[in-house]
């Protein structure tokens, strides 16, 4: 009797393996692409299947190639950050030359277009966020996310508050009340920003905040993201990006 129970258990395990949906992708899903002026790097994180042997072939930012770039560019070793449900979060780091850093320093836009190509797949269109060294800011972490108080460096009329993070949601208030369509701030006054679900999707992941004023000025700050990725998140992101 015990022998038949053991045989049935093996057959059941095999049947589950055969019919259970396996991890699959149409192409890698890029979840974080950042140029960090402090670290002098471009970091690209993406989700693929755990068994996928793909590798980074090309990174084009704002129509300029940054990888590969000539024969002196070092080969990048892909780093695995997280495994979930047959999927894997990976990271590639491109070290920048001084000339390349100067290119980004002259760039006024903080989110240029990017085309990332992995072997055996069609190119992935995304954006790269540019993190300037003098725009680093500190937020307060809690169970929901990040709280950050933006202090006006000068009198301003805020019209838009946005951020570059596909996972996080944003709420904000002024003096305890939800922010209206625009608000007048005197120098030194603050707006409270609350980011829900800013998960860490790279070794040194940042959230870029963009505050636009009535006169067209942009005040950008970036905050460290340290929230742990929840269970099943990689599978959900792949399902939302067919």
Tab-separated table of C-alpha atoms in Angstrom:
chain	number	residue	atom	x	y	z
A	1	UNK	CA	0.000	0.000	0.000
A	2	UNK	CA	2.769	2.409	0.942
A	3	UNK	CA	4.480	1.619	-2.383
A	4	UNK	CA	1.368	2.642	-4.351
A	5	UNK	CA	1.016	5.848	-2.313
A	6	UNK	CA	4.627	6.714	-3.133
A	7	UNK	CA	4.042	6.026	-6.847
A	8	UNK	CA	0.926	8.187	-6.870
A	9	UNK	CA	2.807	11.002	-5.129
A	10	UNK	CA	5.519	10.923	-7.815
A	11	UNK	CA	2.954	10.897	-10.616
A	12	UNK	CA	1.107	13.809	-9.040
A	13	UNK	CA	4.330	15.803	-8.758
A	14	UNK	CA	5.140	15.146	-12.437
A	15	UNK	CA	1.603	16.097	-13.510
A	16	UNK	CA	1.746	19.373	-11.572
A	17	UNK	CA	5.123	20.181	-13.149
A	18	UNK	CA	3.759	19.518	-16.661
A	19	UNK	CA	0.504	21.504	-16.404
A	20	UNK	CA	1.573	24.280	-14.016
A	21	UNK	CA	2.161	27.562	-15.887
A	22	UNK	CA	5.878	28.174	-16.334
A	23	UNK	CA	7.606	31.556	-16.202
A	24	UNK	CA	7.768	33.077	-19.683
A	25	UNK	CA	8.334	36.490	-21.281
A	26	UNK	CA	7.984	38.109	-24.689
A	27	UNK	CA	11.109	40.177	-23.922
A	28	UNK	CA	12.906	41.408	-20.796
A	29	UNK	CA	11.041	44.056	-18.777
A	30	UNK	CA	13.265	47.007	-17.855
A	31	UNK	CA	12.176	48.262	-14.422
A	32	UNK	CA	14.951	50.732	-13.596
A	33	UNK	CA	17.398	52.676	-15.786
A	34	UNK	CA	19.406	55.379	-14.039
A	35	UNK	CA	22.482	57.509	-14.615
A	36	UNK	CA	24.100	58.256	-11.246
A	37	UNK	CA	26.487	61.202	-11.378
A	38	UNK	CA	27.946	60.366	-7.948
A	39	UNK	CA	28.781	56.756	-8.865
A	40	UNK	CA	29.641	57.653	-12.481
A	41	UNK	CA	27.522	54.793	-13.770
A	42	UNK	CA	24.468	53.824	-15.758
A	43	UNK	CA	22.550	51.035	-14.017
A	44	UNK	CA	19.886	49.040	-15.845
A	45	UNK	CA	17.686	46.519	-14.016
A	46	UNK	CA	15.340	44.137	-15.789
A	47	UNK	CA	13.135	41.106	-15.227
A	48	UNK	CA	13.451	37.921	-17.261
A	49	UNK	CA	13.064	34.208	-16.609
A	50	UNK	CA	15.539	32.569	-14.263
A	51	UNK	CA	16.884	30.245	-16.979
A	52	UNK	CA	17.204	32.956	-19.640
A	53	UNK	CA	20.785	33.279	-20.920
A	54	UNK	CA	20.245	36.679	-22.532
A	55	UNK	CA	22.770	39.470	-22.039
A	56	UNK	CA	22.971	43.203	-22.601
A	57	UNK	CA	23.997	43.975	-26.172
A	58	UNK	CA	23.359	47.690	-26.564
A	59	UNK	CA	22.254	50.751	-24.577
A	60	UNK	CA	21.302	53.857	-26.565
A	61	UNK	CA	20.426	56.997	-24.594
A	62	UNK	CA	18.969	60.012	-26.384
A	63	UNK	CA	20.164	58.544	-29.725
A	64	UNK	CA	23.736	58.123	-28.440
A	65	UNK	CA	25.266	54.696	-27.842
A	66	UNK	CA	26.740	54.060	-24.383
A	67	UNK	CA	27.215	50.312	-24.603
A	68	UNK	CA	29.127	49.003	-26.346
A	69	UNK	CA	31.168	52.135	-27.045
A	70	UNK	CA	34.433	51.300	-28.747
A	71	UNK	CA	36.929	48.589	-27.888
A	72	UNK	CA	37.897	49.974	-24.471
A	73	UNK	CA	34.513	49.336	-22.816
A	74	UNK	CA	34.810	46.596	-20.221
A	75	UNK	CA	32.506	43.599	-20.473
A	76	UNK	CA	29.691	43.857	-17.936
A	77	UNK	CA	29.001	41.002	-15.558
A	78	UNK	CA	25.273	40.680	-14.977
A	79	UNK	CA	24.268	40.575	-11.315
A	80	UNK	CA	21.219	38.649	-10.079
A	81	UNK	CA	19.269	40.586	-7.441
A	82	UNK	CA	16.152	38.507	-6.792
A	83	UNK	CA	14.423	35.235	-7.793
A	84	UNK	CA	10.618	34.834	-7.636
A	85	UNK	CA	8.249	32.304	-9.226
A	86	UNK	CA	10.705	31.362	-11.977
A	87	UNK	CA	11.522	35.010	-12.744
A	88	UNK	CA	14.742	36.856	-11.989
A	89	UNK	CA	15.593	40.513	-11.375
A	90	UNK	CA	18.993	41.303	-12.889
A	91	UNK	CA	21.228	44.334	-13.049
A	92	UNK	CA	23.903	45.599	-15.435
A	93	UNK	CA	26.251	48.480	-14.573
A	94	UNK	CA	28.007	50.596	-17.221
A	95	UNK	CA	30.912	52.705	-15.963
A	96	UNK	CA	31.056	56.105	-17.656
A	97	UNK	CA	34.009	58.097	-18.922
A	98	UNK	CA	34.509	61.759	-18.007
A	99	UNK	CA	33.425	62.753	-21.512
A	100	UNK	CA	30.200	60.783	-21.120
A	101	UNK	CA	29.543	62.336	-17.704
A	102	UNK	CA	30.008	65.769	-19.269
A	103	UNK	CA	27.369	64.836	-21.870
A	104	UNK	CA	24.821	64.243	-19.116
A	105	UNK	CA	25.930	67.342	-17.201
A	106	UNK	CA	24.939	69.497	-20.166
A	107	UNK	CA	21.587	67.761	-20.513
A	108	UNK	CA	18.680	69.871	-19.213
A	109	UNK	CA	16.087	67.055	-19.396
A	110	UNK	CA	16.156	64.528	-16.542
A	111	UNK	CA	14.392	61.666	-18.350
A	112	UNK	CA	15.786	61.115	-21.866
A	113	UNK	CA	14.559	58.246	-24.031
A	114	UNK	CA	16.478	54.984	-23.939
A	115	UNK	CA	16.598	51.892	-26.141
A	116	UNK	CA	17.962	48.781	-24.430
A	117	UNK	CA	18.741	45.666	-26.485
A	118	UNK	CA	19.243	42.170	-25.094
A	119	UNK	CA	20.474	39.214	-27.124
A	120	UNK	CA	17.735	37.218	-28.898
A	121	UNK	CA	15.057	39.870	-28.216
A	122	UNK	CA	13.611	42.963	-29.845
A	123	UNK	CA	14.830	46.316	-28.397
A	124	UNK	CA	13.100	47.636	-25.268
A	125	UNK	CA	11.979	51.279	-25.304
A	126	UNK	CA	12.101	53.048	-21.939
A	127	UNK	CA	13.471	56.170	-20.241
A	128	UNK	CA	16.660	56.783	-18.290
A	129	UNK	CA	16.481	59.071	-15.272
A	130	UNK	CA	19.465	61.358	-14.673
A	131	UNK	CA	20.490	61.691	-11.011
A	132	UNK	CA	22.589	64.796	-10.388
A	133	UNK	CA	24.928	64.727	-7.411
A	134	UNK	CA	23.706	68.033	-5.961
A	135	UNK	CA	20.020	66.975	-6.117
A	136	UNK	CA	20.203	64.125	-3.605
A	137	UNK	CA	17.661	64.434	-0.799
A	138	UNK	CA	16.658	62.410	2.261
A	139	UNK	CA	13.228	60.986	2.914
A	140	UNK	CA	11.767	59.170	5.900
A	141	UNK	CA	10.892	55.488	5.407
A	142	UNK	CA	7.844	53.888	6.994
A	143	UNK	CA	5.808	50.729	6.304
A	144	UNK	CA	3.984	52.309	3.335
A	145	UNK	CA	6.855	54.063	1.605
A	146	UNK	CA	8.787	57.334	1.691
A	147	UNK	CA	7.806	60.677	3.193
A	148	UNK	CA	9.687	63.735	1.968
A	149	UNK	CA	9.255	67.425	2.781
A	150	UNK	CA	10.199	69.665	-0.152
A	151	UNK	CA	11.314	73.086	1.059
A	152	UNK	CA	10.912	75.984	-1.357
A	153	UNK	CA	14.349	77.537	-2.044
A	154	UNK	CA	12.613	80.727	-3.221
A	155	UNK	CA	9.068	82.092	-3.571
A	156	UNK	CA	7.238	79.909	-6.102
A	157	UNK	CA	3.895	78.837	-7.484
A	158	UNK	CA	3.814	75.038	-7.892
A	159	UNK	CA	1.665	73.723	-10.737
A	160	UNK	CA	2.791	70.085	-11.063
A	161	UNK	CA	4.429	67.474	-8.842
A	162	UNK	CA	5.495	64.272	-10.562
A	163	UNK	CA	7.928	61.403	-10.177
A	164	UNK	CA	9.656	58.760	-12.264
A	165	UNK	CA	8.860	55.401	-10.679
A	166	UNK	CA	6.489	52.943	-12.318
A	167	UNK	CA	5.720	51.187	-9.021
A	168	UNK	CA	5.144	54.057	-6.612
A	169	UNK	CA	2.025	56.164	-6.180
A	170	UNK	CA	2.207	59.778	-5.014
A	171	UNK	CA	0.175	61.823	-2.579
A	172	UNK	CA	0.987	65.291	-1.227
A	173	UNK	CA	-0.332	67.915	1.142
A	174	UNK	CA	0.251	71.499	2.232
A	175	UNK	CA	-0.355	72.426	5.869
A	176	UNK	CA	-2.207	69.148	6.391
A	177	UNK	CA	-4.546	69.541	3.419
A	178	UNK	CA	-4.464	67.994	-0.053
A	179	UNK	CA	-2.646	70.171	-2.534
A	180	UNK	CA	-4.927	72.174	-4.874
A	181	UNK	CA	-4.198	72.610	-8.586
A	182	UNK	CA	-1.529	75.205	-7.726
A	183	UNK	CA	-0.089	76.607	-4.537
A	184	UNK	CA	1.939	79.622	-3.570
A	185	UNK	CA	4.988	78.959	-1.393
A	186	UNK	CA	7.197	81.474	0.281
A	187	UNK	CA	10.900	80.741	0.678
A	188	UNK	CA	11.346	78.135	3.417
A	189	UNK	CA	7.761	76.781	3.306
A	190	UNK	CA	7.303	73.055	2.669
A	191	UNK	CA	5.092	70.609	0.800
A	192	UNK	CA	4.752	67.081	2.230
A	193	UNK	CA	5.179	64.311	-0.361
A	194	UNK	CA	4.196	60.687	0.325
A	195	UNK	CA	5.297	57.846	-1.975
A	196	UNK	CA	3.513	54.526	-1.534
A	197	UNK	CA	5.286	51.376	-2.760
A	198	UNK	CA	8.659	52.662	-4.025
A	199	UNK	CA	10.315	49.238	-4.209
A	200	UNK	CA	14.064	48.801	-4.506
A	201	UNK	CA	14.643	47.385	-7.995
A	202	UNK	CA	18.392	48.013	-8.238
A	203	UNK	CA	21.354	47.832	-5.869
A	204	UNK	CA	21.308	51.612	-5.459
A	205	UNK	CA	17.808	52.513	-6.657
A	206	UNK	CA	16.528	56.097	-6.563
A	207	UNK	CA	13.167	57.805	-7.007
A	208	UNK	CA	13.321	61.065	-8.983
A	209	UNK	CA	10.878	63.828	-7.987
A	210	UNK	CA	10.064	66.643	-10.438
A	211	UNK	CA	8.345	69.809	-9.179
A	212	UNK	CA	7.312	72.321	-11.847
A	213	UNK	CA	6.431	75.940	-11.153
A	214	UNK	CA	4.229	78.455	-12.928
A	215	UNK	CA	7.219	80.078	-14.629
A	216	UNK	CA	8.358	76.764	-16.144
A	217	UNK	CA	11.177	75.986	-13.715
A	218	UNK	CA	11.796	72.384	-12.656
A	219	UNK	CA	13.075	71.492	-9.190
A	220	UNK	CA	14.298	67.879	-9.149
A	221	UNK	CA	15.319	65.775	-6.158
A	222	UNK	CA	16.113	62.083	-5.835
A	223	UNK	CA	15.455	59.813	-2.867
A	224	UNK	CA	16.873	56.380	-2.018
A	225	UNK	CA	14.437	53.491	-2.450
A	226	UNK	CA	14.931	50.719	0.118
A	227	UNK	CA	11.527	48.986	0.352
A	228	UNK	CA	11.761	45.209	-0.109
A	229	UNK	CA	10.096	43.819	-3.235
A	230	UNK	CA	6.939	41.912	-2.158
A	231	UNK	CA	6.343	38.254	-2.949
A	232	UNK	CA	4.969	37.667	-6.455
A	233	UNK	CA	5.865	41.176	-7.632
A	234	UNK	CA	8.133	40.139	-10.532
A	235	UNK	CA	5.447	37.870	-11.984
A	236	UNK	CA	2.860	40.671	-11.700
A	237	UNK	CA	5.100	43.191	-13.475
A	238	UNK	CA	5.708	40.755	-16.358
A	239	UNK	CA	1.956	40.133	-16.660
A	240	UNK	CA	1.330	43.891	-16.839
A	241	UNK	CA	3.980	44.328	-19.563
A	242	UNK	CA	3.228	41.688	-22.227
